[in-house]
Amino acid sequence: MKKIIASLAFASMVAVSAFSATTIKLGYSTNSSDPRGVASKLFKEEVEKNSKGNIKVEIYDSAKLGSDTQLIEGVINGTVDMTVSSAGNFGVYATNIGVSALPFLFTDFNKAWKFMDSQIVADVNKELEATNIVVLAHYDNGFRCVTTTNKPVNKVADMKGLHIRTPANQIVMETMMALGAKPEPLDFGKLPAALKAGQFDSQENPIPVIYNNKLYEVQKYLSVTNHSYDAMPLVIRKDLWKKFSAADQKIIKDAALKAQKLNRSIVKEQTESLVKDLKAKGMTVTTPNLKEFATATQSVLDMFADVYGKDLMNKVKAFK
């Protein structure tokens, strides 16, 4: 009888533990083979392992919970727990968060990562907390490049009149306009079909995104313009974050930083290696003179100096 009672008590404890487990819904817009997908899988594994199953992470890739904008708004409104998206996409909710996307701000990954890990960015991130968003880490999406359907881009003049798809990112759109193109925002999930249907002449995305999402199937030319660095905050809704104990917050934060490290290493490696694979897939790759492109987009820096203010822009320009 004692054994039966003990067994029932143990079963009850397990049931209570299972019932009390917290489930986090993490959604993003690209497929699971994208570097953010691979890193998010590691995040899930680390959280579940180190919380001993008390915190579960459910991953929804390929815009199953909505577009990037819908996912961010879902975190703000409490219908989505976590997402990872381009920094510029958060700029609608906290203007300064998009500063890292300014054209030709960085020349390599190490400089970009040093900036993203700086106190400058940490201070900017705090502005998002007023919208119910806490930044846990910064994934990397790489440097954005232009692809085209019918002609290569070798110089700024080749950009003139291009109907180019962009995210709803004002900096990227202004950068494209400064180069002479005609940008139009569209949800990423709708992009392959739109390109196939001939809705756009062009699009711009980092090399890993172009490869992992098979945009080479609907685009002929890749121009390595590296016109904007695409940082991606990994975020959690603040009201949920505050409910976790300090110990659980550490588990989640540590997992986020571990996932960040993996994501960055994958993006850097793929950016360097996938150009050869894209050529093998039939893409023609060009490497234009970026000084010409940087000069042509100086007006964007001047424009956003007013948006971000002198204090932040001076910090950004002085950052080494």
PDB file of C-alpha atoms in Angstrom:
ATOM      1  CA  MET A   1       0.000   0.000   0.000  1.00  0.00           C
ATOM      2  CA  LYS A   2       2.841   2.367   0.885  1.00  0.00           C
ATOM      3  CA  LYS A   3       4.438   1.643  -2.497  1.00  0.00           C
ATOM      4  CA  ILE A   4       1.188   2.481  -4.270  1.00  0.00           C
ATOM      5  CA  ILE A   5       0.839   5.748  -2.356  1.00  0.00           C
ATOM      6  CA  ALA A   6       4.457   6.632  -3.091  1.00  0.00           C
ATOM      7  CA  SER A   7       3.975   5.887  -6.788  1.00  0.00           C
ATOM      8  CA  LEU A   8       0.844   8.000  -6.923  1.00  0.00           C
ATOM      9  CA  ALA A   9       2.637  10.834  -5.148  1.00  0.00           C
ATOM     10  CA  PHE A  10       5.531  10.655  -7.617  1.00  0.00           C
ATOM     11  CA  ALA A  11       3.157  10.593 -10.576  1.00  0.00           C
ATOM     12  CA  SER A  12       1.367  13.611  -9.156  1.00  0.00           C
ATOM     13  CA  MET A  13       4.655  15.487  -8.800  1.00  0.00           C
ATOM     14  CA  VAL A  14       5.581  14.711 -12.418  1.00  0.00           C
ATOM     15  CA  ALA A  15       2.154  15.841 -13.600  1.00  0.00           C
ATOM     16  CA  VAL A  16       2.425  19.115 -11.688  1.00  0.00           C
ATOM     17  CA  SER A  17       5.928  19.675 -13.042  1.00  0.00           C
ATOM     18  CA  ALA A  18       4.786  19.022 -16.607  1.00  0.00           C
ATOM     19  CA  PHE A  19       1.740  21.211 -16.153  1.00  0.00           C
ATOM     20  CA  SER A  20       3.820  24.059 -14.787  1.00  0.00           C
ATOM     21  CA  ALA A  21       6.324  24.006 -17.650  1.00  0.00           C
ATOM     22  CA  THR A  22       6.456  27.292 -19.571  1.00  0.00           C
ATOM     23  CA  THR A  23       6.277  27.140 -23.366  1.00  0.00           C
ATOM     24  CA  ILE A  24       7.912  29.848 -25.457  1.00  0.00           C
ATOM     25  CA  LYS A  25       6.717  30.347 -29.042  1.00  0.00           C
ATOM     26  CA  LEU A  26       9.590  31.508 -31.281  1.00  0.00           C
ATOM     27  CA  GLY A  27       8.742  32.486 -34.849  1.00  0.00           C
ATOM     28  CA  TYR A  28      10.774  33.799 -37.796  1.00  0.00           C
ATOM     29  CA  SER A  29      10.223  34.370 -41.508  1.00  0.00           C
ATOM     30  CA  THR A  30      12.834  32.213 -43.271  1.00  0.00           C
ATOM     31  CA  ASN A  31      13.109  28.433 -43.550  1.00  0.00           C
ATOM     32  CA  SER A  32      14.750  26.182 -40.976  1.00  0.00           C
ATOM     33  CA  SER A  33      17.973  25.735 -42.991  1.00  0.00           C
ATOM     34  CA  ASP A  34      18.660  29.471 -42.812  1.00  0.00           C
ATOM     35  CA  PRO A  35      21.384  30.350 -40.238  1.00  0.00           C
ATOM     36  CA  ARG A  36      18.783  31.903 -37.947  1.00  0.00           C
ATOM     37  CA  GLY A  37      16.894  28.609 -38.089  1.00  0.00           C
ATOM     38  CA  VAL A  38      19.962  26.534 -37.216  1.00  0.00           C
ATOM     39  CA  ALA A  39      20.864  28.892 -34.366  1.00  0.00           C
ATOM     40  CA  SER A  40      17.298  28.938 -33.055  1.00  0.00           C
ATOM     41  CA  LYS A  41      17.307  25.147 -32.919  1.00  0.00           C
ATOM     42  CA  LEU A  42      20.421  25.333 -30.710  1.00  0.00           C
ATOM     43  CA  PHE A  43      18.692  27.964 -28.554  1.00  0.00           C
ATOM     44  CA  LYS A  44      15.749  25.597 -28.040  1.00  0.00           C
ATOM     45  CA  GLU A  45      18.035  22.671 -27.157  1.00  0.00           C
ATOM     46  CA  GLU A  46      20.058  24.708 -24.670  1.00  0.00           C
ATOM     47  CA  VAL A  47      17.030  26.187 -22.916  1.00  0.00           C
ATOM     48  CA  GLU A  48      15.227  22.866 -22.605  1.00  0.00           C
ATOM     49  CA  LYS A  49      18.356  21.015 -21.460  1.00  0.00           C
ATOM     50  CA  ASN A  50      19.491  23.554 -18.886  1.00  0.00           C
ATOM     51  CA  SER A  51      15.987  24.169 -17.516  1.00  0.00           C
ATOM     52  CA  LYS A  52      15.534  20.391 -17.239  1.00  0.00           C
ATOM     53  CA  GLY A  53      12.439  20.659 -19.366  1.00  0.00           C
ATOM     54  CA  ASN A  54      10.763  23.316 -17.254  1.00  0.00           C
ATOM     55  CA  ILE A  55      10.964  25.724 -20.193  1.00  0.00           C
ATOM     56  CA  LYS A  56       9.906  24.463 -23.617  1.00  0.00           C
ATOM     57  CA  VAL A  57      10.615  26.283 -26.880  1.00  0.00           C
ATOM     58  CA  GLU A  58       8.338  25.779 -29.874  1.00  0.00           C
ATOM     59  CA  ILE A  59       9.828  26.975 -33.168  1.00  0.00           C
ATOM     60  CA  TYR A  60       7.695  28.231 -36.056  1.00  0.00           C
ATOM     61  CA  ASP A  61       9.755  28.858 -39.188  1.00  0.00           C
ATOM     62  CA  SER A  62       8.813  30.059 -42.695  1.00  0.00           C
ATOM     63  CA  ALA A  63       6.445  32.794 -41.472  1.00  0.00           C
ATOM     64  CA  LYS A  64       4.024  30.247 -39.975  1.00  0.00           C
ATOM     65  CA  LEU A  65       3.174  32.845 -37.302  1.00  0.00           C
ATOM     66  CA  GLY A  66       3.202  35.727 -39.759  1.00  0.00           C
ATOM     67  CA  SER A  67       5.509  38.097 -41.621  1.00  0.00           C
ATOM     68  CA  ASP A  68       8.403  39.895 -39.927  1.00  0.00           C
ATOM     69  CA  THR A  69       6.163  42.858 -39.157  1.00  0.00           C
ATOM     70  CA  GLN A  70       3.403  40.600 -37.813  1.00  0.00           C
ATOM     71  CA  LEU A  71       5.897  38.688 -35.676  1.00  0.00           C
ATOM     72  CA  ILE A  72       7.297  41.851 -34.111  1.00  0.00           C
ATOM     73  CA  GLU A  73       3.811  43.179 -33.482  1.00  0.00           C
ATOM     74  CA  GLY A  74       2.926  39.774 -32.035  1.00  0.00           C
ATOM     75  CA  VAL A  75       5.702  40.136 -29.458  1.00  0.00           C
ATOM     76  CA  ILE A  76       4.504  43.644 -28.644  1.00  0.00           C
ATOM     77  CA  ASN A  77       0.901  42.474 -28.266  1.00  0.00           C
ATOM     78  CA  GLY A  78       1.685  39.196 -26.512  1.00  0.00           C
ATOM     79  CA  THR A  79       0.527  36.742 -29.205  1.00  0.00           C
ATOM     80  CA  VAL A  80       4.119  35.710 -30.057  1.00  0.00           C
ATOM     81  CA  ASP A  81       6.763  35.181 -27.368  1.00  0.00           C
ATOM     82  CA  MET A  82       9.987  35.563 -29.350  1.00  0.00           C
ATOM     83  CA  THR A  83      11.207  36.447 -32.818  1.00  0.00           C
ATOM     84  CA  VAL A  84      14.405  37.273 -34.671  1.00  0.00           C
ATOM     85  CA  SER A  85      14.305  39.855 -37.443  1.00  0.00           C
ATOM     86  CA  SER A  86      16.389  42.541 -39.094  1.00  0.00           C
ATOM     87  CA  ALA A  87      17.213  45.484 -36.840  1.00  0.00           C
ATOM     88  CA  GLY A  88      15.701  47.900 -39.323  1.00  0.00           C
ATOM     89  CA  ASN A  89      12.335  46.176 -38.981  1.00  0.00           C
ATOM     90  CA  PHE A  90      12.259  47.233 -35.320  1.00  0.00           C
ATOM     91  CA  GLY A  91      12.931  50.856 -36.262  1.00  0.00           C
ATOM     92  CA  VAL A  92       9.212  51.540 -36.618  1.00  0.00           C
ATOM     93  CA  TYR A  93       8.831  50.909 -32.879  1.00  0.00           C
ATOM     94  CA  ALA A  94      12.111  52.396 -31.609  1.00  0.00           C
ATOM     95  CA  THR A  95      13.729  54.619 -34.220  1.00  0.00           C
ATOM     96  CA  ASN A  96      17.360  54.296 -33.135  1.00  0.00           C
ATOM     97  CA  ILE A  97      17.373  50.489 -33.275  1.00  0.00           C
ATOM     98  CA  GLY A  98      17.968  50.641 -37.036  1.00  0.00           C
ATOM     99  CA  VAL A  99      21.180  52.661 -36.892  1.00  0.00           C
ATOM    100  CA  SER A 100      23.370  49.625 -37.695  1.00  0.00           C
ATOM    101  CA  ALA A 101      21.713  49.339 -41.131  1.00  0.00           C
ATOM    102  CA  LEU A 102      23.063  52.685 -42.392  1.00  0.00           C
ATOM    103  CA  PRO A 103      24.770  52.208 -45.778  1.00  0.00           C
ATOM    104  CA  PHE A 104      28.409  51.134 -45.842  1.00  0.00           C
ATOM    105  CA  LEU A 105      28.824  51.603 -42.096  1.00  0.00           C
ATOM    106  CA  PHE A 106      31.041  48.512 -41.725  1.00  0.00           C
ATOM    107  CA  THR A 107      33.620  46.881 -43.972  1.00  0.00           C
ATOM    108  CA  ASP A 108      33.768  43.446 -42.343  1.00  0.00           C
ATOM    109  CA  PHE A 109      32.003  41.154 -39.883  1.00  0.00           C
ATOM    110  CA  ASN A 110      34.382  41.671 -36.954  1.00  0.00           C
ATOM    111  CA  LYS A 111      33.827  45.435 -36.967  1.00  0.00           C
ATOM    112  CA  ALA A 112      30.069  44.955 -37.236  1.00  0.00           C
ATOM    113  CA  TRP A 113      29.987  42.452 -34.365  1.00  0.00           C
ATOM    114  CA  LYS A 114      32.114  44.685 -32.159  1.00  0.00           C
ATOM    115  CA  PHE A 115      29.615  47.483 -32.724  1.00  0.00           C
ATOM    116  CA  MET A 116      26.585  45.251 -32.074  1.00  0.00           C
ATOM    117  CA  ASP A 117      28.148  44.120 -28.779  1.00  0.00           C
ATOM    118  CA  SER A 118      28.953  47.684 -27.714  1.00  0.00           C
ATOM    119  CA  GLN A 119      27.366  49.850 -25.053  1.00  0.00           C
ATOM    120  CA  ILE A 120      26.055  52.095 -27.845  1.00  0.00           C
ATOM    121  CA  VAL A 121      23.765  49.324 -29.067  1.00  0.00           C
ATOM    122  CA  ALA A 122      22.918  48.175 -25.530  1.00  0.00           C
ATOM    123  CA  ASP A 123      21.644  51.680 -24.780  1.00  0.00           C
ATOM    124  CA  VAL A 124      19.657  51.806 -28.022  1.00  0.00           C
ATOM    125  CA  ASN A 125      18.106  48.402 -27.281  1.00  0.00           C
ATOM    126  CA  LYS A 126      16.626  49.727 -24.031  1.00  0.00           C
ATOM    127  CA  GLU A 127      14.351  51.959 -26.102  1.00  0.00           C
ATOM    128  CA  LEU A 128      12.494  48.834 -27.250  1.00  0.00           C
ATOM    129  CA  GLU A 129      11.510  47.919 -23.706  1.00  0.00           C
ATOM    130  CA  ALA A 130       8.805  50.576 -23.766  1.00  0.00           C
ATOM    131  CA  THR A 131       7.124  48.493 -26.495  1.00  0.00           C
ATOM    132  CA  ASN A 132       7.285  45.208 -24.500  1.00  0.00           C
ATOM    133  CA  ILE A 133      10.463  43.965 -26.221  1.00  0.00           C
ATOM    134  CA  VAL A 134      13.700  42.800 -24.562  1.00  0.00           C
ATOM    135  CA  VAL A 135      16.742  42.106 -26.772  1.00  0.00           C
ATOM    136  CA  LEU A 136      18.554  38.917 -25.738  1.00  0.00           C
ATOM    137  CA  ALA A 137      21.236  38.706 -28.430  1.00  0.00           C
ATOM    138  CA  HIS A 138      22.115  39.790 -31.948  1.00  0.00           C
ATOM    139  CA  TYR A 139      21.995  37.221 -34.684  1.00  0.00           C
ATOM    140  CA  ASP A 140      23.611  38.116 -37.990  1.00  0.00           C
ATOM    141  CA  ASN A 141      22.013  38.131 -41.434  1.00  0.00           C
ATOM    142  CA  GLY A 142      25.125  39.242 -43.294  1.00  0.00           C
ATOM    143  CA  PHE A 143      25.721  42.113 -45.701  1.00  0.00           C
ATOM    144  CA  ARG A 144      22.892  42.851 -48.090  1.00  0.00           C
ATOM    145  CA  CYS A 145      23.586  42.417 -51.822  1.00  0.00           C
ATOM    146  CA  VAL A 146      21.607  43.104 -54.989  1.00  0.00           C
ATOM    147  CA  THR A 147      20.309  40.391 -57.329  1.00  0.00           C
ATOM    148  CA  THR A 148      18.674  41.068 -60.685  1.00  0.00           C
ATOM    149  CA  THR A 149      16.656  39.201 -63.288  1.00  0.00           C
ATOM    150  CA  ASN A 150      17.755  40.552 -66.649  1.00  0.00           C
ATOM    151  CA  LYS A 151      21.011  42.470 -66.325  1.00  0.00           C
ATOM    152  CA  PRO A 152      24.117  42.555 -64.121  1.00  0.00           C
ATOM    153  CA  VAL A 153      24.895  45.486 -61.817  1.00  0.00           C
ATOM    154  CA  ASN A 154      28.485  46.633 -62.265  1.00  0.00           C
ATOM    155  CA  LYS A 155      28.130  50.322 -61.434  1.00  0.00           C
ATOM    156  CA  VAL A 156      25.670  52.730 -59.847  1.00  0.00           C
ATOM    157  CA  ALA A 157      24.235  53.644 -63.252  1.00  0.00           C
ATOM    158  CA  ASP A 158      23.050  50.028 -63.622  1.00  0.00           C
ATOM    159  CA  MET A 159      20.733  50.517 -60.643  1.00  0.00           C
ATOM    160  CA  LYS A 160      18.748  53.290 -62.327  1.00  0.00           C
ATOM    161  CA  GLY A 161      15.076  52.437 -62.657  1.00  0.00           C
ATOM    162  CA  LEU A 162      15.313  48.941 -61.161  1.00  0.00           C
ATOM    163  CA  HIS A 163      12.025  47.904 -59.557  1.00  0.00           C
ATOM    164  CA  ILE A 164      13.529  46.286 -56.480  1.00  0.00           C
ATOM    165  CA  ARG A 165      11.894  44.456 -53.619  1.00  0.00           C
ATOM    166  CA  THR A 166      13.055  45.502 -50.168  1.00  0.00           C
ATOM    167  CA  PRO A 167      11.869  44.847 -46.624  1.00  0.00           C
ATOM    168  CA  ALA A 168       9.787  47.570 -44.992  1.00  0.00           C
ATOM    169  CA  ASN A 169      13.032  49.136 -43.809  1.00  0.00           C
ATOM    170  CA  GLN A 170      13.258  52.866 -44.425  1.00  0.00           C
ATOM    171  CA  ILE A 171      17.056  52.926 -44.472  1.00  0.00           C
ATOM    172  CA  VAL A 172      17.272  50.171 -47.091  1.00  0.00           C
ATOM    173  CA  MET A 173      14.551  51.831 -49.178  1.00  0.00           C
ATOM    174  CA  GLU A 174      16.271  55.235 -49.020  1.00  0.00           C
ATOM    175  CA  THR A 175      19.580  53.573 -49.913  1.00  0.00           C
ATOM    176  CA  MET A 176      18.031  52.000 -53.006  1.00  0.00           C
ATOM    177  CA  MET A 177      16.470  55.319 -54.038  1.00  0.00           C
ATOM    178  CA  ALA A 178      19.826  57.069 -53.612  1.00  0.00           C
ATOM    179  CA  LEU A 179      21.270  54.508 -56.027  1.00  0.00           C
ATOM    180  CA  GLY A 180      18.544  55.269 -58.560  1.00  0.00           C
ATOM    181  CA  ALA A 181      16.358  52.201 -58.026  1.00  0.00           C
ATOM    182  CA  LYS A 182      12.613  52.081 -57.314  1.00  0.00           C
ATOM    183  CA  PRO A 183      12.110  50.139 -54.069  1.00  0.00           C
ATOM    184  CA  GLU A 184       8.864  48.507 -53.016  1.00  0.00           C
ATOM    185  CA  PRO A 185       8.441  46.611 -49.725  1.00  0.00           C
ATOM    186  CA  LEU A 186       7.047  43.075 -49.698  1.00  0.00           C
ATOM    187  CA  ASP A 187       6.902  40.349 -47.037  1.00  0.00           C
ATOM    188  CA  PHE A 188       9.832  37.970 -47.442  1.00  0.00           C
ATOM    189  CA  GLY A 189       7.569  34.911 -47.575  1.00  0.00           C
ATOM    190  CA  LYS A 190       5.930  36.281 -50.734  1.00  0.00           C
ATOM    191  CA  LEU A 191       9.215  37.166 -52.443  1.00  0.00           C
ATOM    192  CA  PRO A 192      10.065  33.981 -54.442  1.00  0.00           C
ATOM    193  CA  ALA A 193       6.597  33.861 -56.024  1.00  0.00           C
ATOM    194  CA  ALA A 194       6.713  37.595 -56.785  1.00  0.00           C
ATOM    195  CA  LEU A 195      10.089  37.259 -58.504  1.00  0.00           C
ATOM    196  CA  LYS A 196       8.911  34.247 -60.471  1.00  0.00           C
ATOM    197  CA  ALA A 197       5.848  36.178 -61.620  1.00  0.00           C
ATOM    198  CA  GLY A 198       8.033  39.073 -62.779  1.00  0.00           C
ATOM    199  CA  GLN A 199       6.599  41.505 -60.251  1.00  0.00           C
ATOM    200  CA  PHE A 200      10.116  42.861 -59.585  1.00  0.00           C
ATOM    201  CA  ASP A 201      13.290  43.306 -61.630  1.00  0.00           C
ATOM    202  CA  SER A 202      15.444  42.859 -58.569  1.00  0.00           C
ATOM    203  CA  GLN A 203      15.734  42.215 -54.842  1.00  0.00           C
ATOM    204  CA  GLU A 204      18.418  42.627 -52.183  1.00  0.00           C
ATOM    205  CA  ASN A 205      19.397  40.233 -49.398  1.00  0.00           C
ATOM    206  CA  PRO A 206      22.521  38.755 -47.803  1.00  0.00           C
ATOM    207  CA  ILE A 207      24.255  35.907 -49.652  1.00  0.00           C
ATOM    208  CA  PRO A 208      23.232  33.173 -47.145  1.00  0.00           C
ATOM    209  CA  VAL A 209      19.564  34.215 -47.495  1.00  0.00           C
ATOM    210  CA  ILE A 210      19.827  34.182 -51.288  1.00  0.00           C
ATOM    211  CA  TYR A 211      21.277  30.677 -51.252  1.00  0.00           C
ATOM    212  CA  ASN A 212      19.343  29.035 -48.421  1.00  0.00           C
ATOM    213  CA  ASN A 213      16.015  30.283 -49.746  1.00  0.00           C
ATOM    214  CA  LYS A 214      16.848  29.359 -53.356  1.00  0.00           C
ATOM    215  CA  LEU A 215      16.446  32.839 -54.760  1.00  0.00           C
ATOM    216  CA  TYR A 216      18.973  31.800 -57.416  1.00  0.00           C
ATOM    217  CA  GLU A 217      16.101  29.914 -59.031  1.00  0.00           C
ATOM    218  CA  VAL A 218      14.361  33.207 -59.854  1.00  0.00           C
ATOM    219  CA  GLN A 219      17.335  35.597 -60.181  1.00  0.00           C
ATOM    220  CA  LYS A 220      20.154  35.443 -62.741  1.00  0.00           C
ATOM    221  CA  TYR A 221      22.677  37.998 -61.454  1.00  0.00           C
ATOM    222  CA  LEU A 222      24.267  38.678 -58.063  1.00  0.00           C
ATOM    223  CA  SER A 223      26.091  41.924 -57.385  1.00  0.00           C
ATOM    224  CA  VAL A 224      28.151  41.898 -54.176  1.00  0.00           C
ATOM    225  CA  THR A 225      27.273  45.432 -53.109  1.00  0.00           C
ATOM    226  CA  ASN A 226      27.392  44.877 -49.313  1.00  0.00           C
ATOM    227  CA  HIS A 227      25.371  48.088 -49.071  1.00  0.00           C
ATOM    228  CA  SER A 228      23.896  47.477 -45.608  1.00  0.00           C
ATOM    229  CA  TYR A 229      24.854  45.306 -42.650  1.00  0.00           C
ATOM    230  CA  ASP A 230      21.865  43.304 -41.474  1.00  0.00           C
ATOM    231  CA  ALA A 231      21.926  42.735 -37.719  1.00  0.00           C
ATOM    232  CA  MET A 232      19.040  40.696 -36.322  1.00  0.00           C
ATOM    233  CA  PRO A 233      17.975  41.163 -32.702  1.00  0.00           C
ATOM    234  CA  LEU A 234      16.720  37.987 -31.024  1.00  0.00           C
ATOM    235  CA  VAL A 235      13.946  39.302 -28.786  1.00  0.00           C
ATOM    236  CA  ILE A 236      11.459  38.163 -26.161  1.00  0.00           C
ATOM    237  CA  ARG A 237       8.343  39.918 -24.931  1.00  0.00           C
ATOM    238  CA  LYS A 238       9.116  41.851 -21.778  1.00  0.00           C
ATOM    239  CA  ASP A 239       6.023  40.837 -19.814  1.00  0.00           C
ATOM    240  CA  LEU A 240       6.971  37.173 -20.224  1.00  0.00           C
ATOM    241  CA  TRP A 241      10.653  37.840 -19.483  1.00  0.00           C
ATOM    242  CA  LYS A 242       9.789  39.471 -16.164  1.00  0.00           C
ATOM    243  CA  LYS A 243       7.893  36.366 -15.050  1.00  0.00           C
ATOM    244  CA  PHE A 244      11.023  34.191 -15.169  1.00  0.00           C
ATOM    245  CA  SER A 245      13.216  33.823 -12.112  1.00  0.00           C
ATOM    246  CA  ALA A 246      16.752  35.233 -12.238  1.00  0.00           C
ATOM    247  CA  ALA A 247      18.054  31.674 -12.691  1.00  0.00           C
ATOM    248  CA  ASP A 248      15.742  31.000 -15.634  1.00  0.00           C
ATOM    249  CA  GLN A 249      16.566  34.366 -17.187  1.00  0.00           C
ATOM    250  CA  LYS A 250      20.240  33.382 -17.070  1.00  0.00           C
ATOM    251  CA  ILE A 251      19.473  30.056 -18.779  1.00  0.00           C
ATOM    252  CA  ILE A 252      17.591  31.850 -21.567  1.00  0.00           C
ATOM    253  CA  LYS A 253      20.204  34.608 -21.929  1.00  0.00           C
ATOM    254  CA  ASP A 254      23.109  32.142 -22.001  1.00  0.00           C
ATOM    255  CA  ALA A 255      21.325  30.051 -24.630  1.00  0.00           C
ATOM    256  CA  ALA A 256      20.693  33.172 -26.714  1.00  0.00           C
ATOM    257  CA  LEU A 257      24.368  34.157 -26.635  1.00  0.00           C
ATOM    258  CA  LYS A 258      25.433  30.623 -27.540  1.00  0.00           C
ATOM    259  CA  ALA A 259      22.996  30.677 -30.459  1.00  0.00           C
ATOM    260  CA  GLN A 260      24.312  34.108 -31.447  1.00  0.00           C
ATOM    261  CA  LYS A 261      27.857  32.752 -31.645  1.00  0.00           C
ATOM    262  CA  LEU A 262      26.774  29.839 -33.833  1.00  0.00           C
ATOM    263  CA  ASN A 263      24.667  32.047 -36.082  1.00  0.00           C
ATOM    264  CA  ARG A 264      27.476  34.518 -36.637  1.00  0.00           C
ATOM    265  CA  SER A 265      29.994  31.815 -37.485  1.00  0.00           C
ATOM    266  CA  ILE A 266      27.612  30.215 -39.998  1.00  0.00           C
ATOM    267  CA  VAL A 267      26.745  33.513 -41.688  1.00  0.00           C
ATOM    268  CA  LYS A 268      30.407  34.541 -42.009  1.00  0.00           C
ATOM    269  CA  GLU A 269      31.412  31.130 -43.386  1.00  0.00           C
ATOM    270  CA  GLN A 270      28.499  30.993 -45.820  1.00  0.00           C
ATOM    271  CA  THR A 271      29.061  34.555 -47.022  1.00  0.00           C
ATOM    272  CA  GLU A 272      32.604  33.572 -47.927  1.00  0.00           C
ATOM    273  CA  SER A 273      31.870  30.123 -49.388  1.00  0.00           C
ATOM    274  CA  LEU A 274      28.455  30.268 -51.053  1.00  0.00           C
ATOM    275  CA  VAL A 275      29.404  32.601 -53.899  1.00  0.00           C
ATOM    276  CA  LYS A 276      31.074  29.645 -55.589  1.00  0.00           C
ATOM    277  CA  ASP A 277      27.939  27.548 -55.060  1.00  0.00           C
ATOM    278  CA  LEU A 278      25.722  30.315 -56.451  1.00  0.00           C
ATOM    279  CA  LYS A 279      27.887  30.401 -59.563  1.00  0.00           C
ATOM    280  CA  ALA A 280      27.462  26.644 -59.872  1.00  0.00           C
ATOM    281  CA  LYS A 281      23.691  27.180 -59.637  1.00  0.00           C
ATOM    282  CA  GLY A 282      23.906  29.429 -62.692  1.00  0.00           C
ATOM    283  CA  MET A 283      24.206  32.907 -61.187  1.00  0.00           C
ATOM    284  CA  THR A 284      26.552  35.457 -62.729  1.00  0.00           C
ATOM    285  CA  VAL A 285      28.410  37.252 -59.926  1.00  0.00           C
ATOM    286  CA  THR A 286      29.813  40.770 -60.190  1.00  0.00           C
ATOM    287  CA  THR A 287      31.884  42.780 -57.695  1.00  0.00           C
ATOM    288  CA  PRO A 288      31.378  46.510 -58.348  1.00  0.00           C
ATOM    289  CA  ASN A 289      33.520  49.341 -57.014  1.00  0.00           C
ATOM    290  CA  LEU A 290      31.932  49.957 -53.632  1.00  0.00           C
ATOM    291  CA  LYS A 291      33.481  53.409 -53.226  1.00  0.00           C
ATOM    292  CA  GLU A 292      31.189  54.635 -56.000  1.00  0.00           C
ATOM    293  CA  PHE A 293      28.179  53.106 -54.232  1.00  0.00           C
ATOM    294  CA  ALA A 294      29.206  54.551 -50.863  1.00  0.00           C
ATOM    295  CA  THR A 295      29.583  58.020 -52.379  1.00  0.00           C
ATOM    296  CA  ALA A 296      26.165  57.755 -54.031  1.00  0.00           C
ATOM    297  CA  THR A 297      24.503  56.906 -50.696  1.00  0.00           C
ATOM    298  CA  GLN A 298      26.146  59.622 -48.584  1.00  0.00           C
ATOM    299  CA  SER A 299      22.859  61.518 -48.736  1.00  0.00           C
ATOM    300  CA  VAL A 300      21.216  58.707 -46.744  1.00  0.00           C
ATOM    301  CA  LEU A 301      23.694  59.200 -43.909  1.00  0.00           C
ATOM    302  CA  ASP A 302      23.022  62.930 -43.988  1.00  0.00           C
ATOM    303  CA  MET A 303      19.256  62.343 -43.947  1.00  0.00           C
ATOM    304  CA  PHE A 304      19.324  59.990 -40.986  1.00  0.00           C
ATOM    305  CA  ALA A 305      21.714  62.191 -39.024  1.00  0.00           C
ATOM    306  CA  ASP A 306      18.647  64.287 -38.286  1.00  0.00           C
ATOM    307  CA  VAL A 307      16.594  61.196 -37.403  1.00  0.00           C
ATOM    308  CA  TYR A 308      19.141  59.705 -35.011  1.00  0.00           C
ATOM    309  CA  GLY A 309      20.454  62.975 -33.626  1.00  0.00           C
ATOM    310  CA  LYS A 310      23.984  64.320 -33.375  1.00  0.00           C
ATOM    311  CA  ASP A 311      24.858  62.515 -30.144  1.00  0.00           C
ATOM    312  CA  LEU A 312      24.167  58.996 -31.478  1.00  0.00           C
ATOM    313  CA  MET A 313      25.618  59.705 -34.928  1.00  0.00           C
ATOM    314  CA  ASN A 314      28.826  61.096 -33.410  1.00  0.00           C
ATOM    315  CA  LYS A 315      29.162  57.920 -31.313  1.00  0.00           C
ATOM    316  CA  VAL A 316      28.612  55.757 -34.380  1.00  0.00           C
ATOM    317  CA  LYS A 317      31.107  57.686 -36.492  1.00  0.00           C
ATOM    318  CA  ALA A 318      33.707  57.672 -33.692  1.00  0.00           C
ATOM    319  CA  PHE A 319      33.329  53.962 -32.951  1.00  0.00           C
ATOM    320  CA  LYS A 320      36.482  51.949 -33.622  1.00  0.00           C
TER     321      LYS A 320
END
